[in-house]
Amino acid sequence: MEGENTTMTLENLLSFSYFHKYFINSSDYGYKGTIQEMRKKEFSRIADVTYLDHIGTTLFPESLLQTFMADLSTHVYGNPHSNNLSSRLTHDTIEYVRYRILQHFNASPEDYSVIFTSGSTAALKLVAEIFPWTPRSSSNAGSYFCYLTDNHTSVVGIRENMKMLYVSTVPVEPEDMLQSESPTTELLNDSTFHLFSYPALSNFSGTKYPLSWIKKIQTGEILPIRAPGKWCVLLDAASFVSTSPLDLAVYQPDFVTISFYKIFGFPTGLGALIVSNCIANFLRKNYFGGGTAAAYLSKEDFFVPKDSISDRFEDGTVPFLDIISLKHAFDTLQKLTGGMENIMNHTHALASYTYSVLSALRYNNGQPVVHIYTGSEVRTIDVQGPIINFNVMDENGGTIGYSQVDKLASLFNIHLRTGCFCNTGACQKHLGISNAEVIRNLQAGHICGDNMDLIDGRPTGSVRISFGFMSTFEDAKAFLTFIVDTFIKKSSQRTVQIMDYEKFPIISLSQSESSEEKGIDSSGKITGSTRVTQSQILSNLSTVERACKCKVRKTMTTNNKAIKLSHIYIYPIKSCAAFQVSRWPVAEQGLLFDRNWMIVNENGVCLSQKQEPRLCLIYPSIDTIKNIMKIQAKGMPSIEIPLDDNLTIQISQNKVCGDRK
């Protein structure tokens, strides 16, 4: 696709008519035409934001809070452990919400019980604590905890508990489960309990793992390892149930963990462990908190737990107001969408369309614009959730760091997520990162959640977008337009101007014209007839810095078109206000004096706007003639600090944005 044909093709691909023709069947998208009205009425606060991190958390509709607040304004809810009228109302409402949760998952109270937790992570941790493990010994191999390598950190973390309990842990690759041999039924006759955990939906790639595994593992048709005993299944459904229905009458795991903010957006800090009543009597109770004891003695080792499964394992007072809000959350979601089946169809249409267009994008030389990480090339609704995980590539096939993509997306007001998404196993598999590389990256300073996106040119993570029940075609189009405009249309039209001035090179707002294309080679020298793309400039900042040391005026441009630098801002003191200049020296580590100072407390700890928002009202400025820094704030006398080399200062080490300073 080149020239006019490329433009026409892109226009067609980004049109609603194309989306409607190829990706919408009957009422798959838009809840029978009500999506725009929903966005306008329920999500007006989004405005021009393109929110694409629904697997992180979806957004709550305004009417949910309105009905919840109306409820709180009308009724008095007391502590459910009391017996007064307001407390009985709370207790009865909580029990109704338990029933409503089971109804949502098509489960009967005779088959399952709901235990409220502070989130899905707490639910997973609770399983590790109460499961009937058998420690290994010289005469018994004991229990096994097996988990799919494509699991959230909170699942993998269970293995640390297993070390203390002398329980063996076995990581299992997805391919190994598919190739698992059928053992003999004799393996199931042992009384030892084993646990296998896997996600219904990979939060990294969006792969939907077969729910049919549940029964096959429980009956011994497939097993992660050949070990005699009773195999139970822990299903991490937190990401899955945010956009897909889960029928517990058909698929019956022993444990299901969920997080409500992923479904409704509100309340946060509330999850649940749904437990099969068949396994409940085997679960062990160690610690007991308020409300869980039928009787106990304070002077003797005597304790009897309550009979109810939820009462037995909900230590202390549950967050009853948050639980009550779930009643309104279920009602609101049903009213707006018609149910999870409609949400699944709606989000699948958007994700399939976005994936199709994104995977088709090419640079002029034919190189793909993105590399998509997926478990299946065929994105059918039963094998793929509304997640697209990818890295942006440059024209030469190199990776553009996810942090850079994130920063560019923010300029378009697009909210997405980057990194490894608390799923190191899937991240390693899809990006081809070895165990040794993970350790080397850690030694190089990279930790989970930071912005060190490239090490030795190799990505340490990726970019993820995900759709939710209120996502629209306009969201998908805005994201795709961002990719096209940022990385395709402008990839060969960037200009950087650098010139030498006395001791330091100078970056200036003035722009000179040059008819000759210039570039930077691998040694940092300026060369002619070299096309330097935007992605090369973004991913080779150290090369640009080396080029700054040249003693002649240099301009890099392509297609004889130069861009204009509109503003230069210096931040001499971290978290304080900016100092605007029209030209400025460039030192070895960037703009001279930029972020050279920080404000610390009496213990030498750096203060930032996160702790002290009023720092933004402090205005530092640099006078290079007088060689001083002047600090001003409204209503305060100004301070002048000399910048000469003889100034005696106290050196303190601090950690800023994950880096030691």
XYZ file of C-alpha atoms in Angstrom, residues 571-579 593 596-600 614-623 627-643 647 649:
44
model
C 13.337 21.606 35.846
C 16.320 22.514 38.059
C 14.631 21.163 41.213
C 12.695 17.911 41.045
C 8.927 18.343 41.441
C 9.130 22.134 41.404
C 7.891 24.369 38.585
C 9.514 24.546 35.159
C 11.889 27.224 33.899
C 21.196 21.762 35.408
C 20.166 18.545 39.405
C 18.602 19.319 42.795
C 15.897 17.887 44.995
C 14.184 18.992 48.189
C 14.664 16.598 51.100
C 2.528 22.591 46.806
C 6.056 22.000 45.509
C 4.713 22.991 42.089
C 4.339 26.562 43.456
C 8.115 26.883 43.861
C 9.714 28.542 40.818
C 13.462 28.023 40.305
C 15.353 29.839 37.531
C 18.957 29.818 36.327
C 20.961 32.948 35.520
C 25.989 31.913 37.695
C 23.197 31.610 40.267
C 19.942 29.736 40.761
C 17.089 31.861 42.036
C 14.188 30.233 43.905
C 10.885 32.084 44.278
C 7.479 31.353 45.797
C 4.469 33.587 46.304
C 4.535 35.373 49.657
C 8.078 34.238 50.407
C 11.442 35.999 50.049
C 13.490 34.739 47.118
C 16.623 32.632 47.603
C 19.768 32.843 45.473
C 22.168 29.890 45.330
C 25.607 30.266 43.669
C 26.460 27.641 41.045
C 30.020 25.561 46.789
C 26.833 21.000 49.752
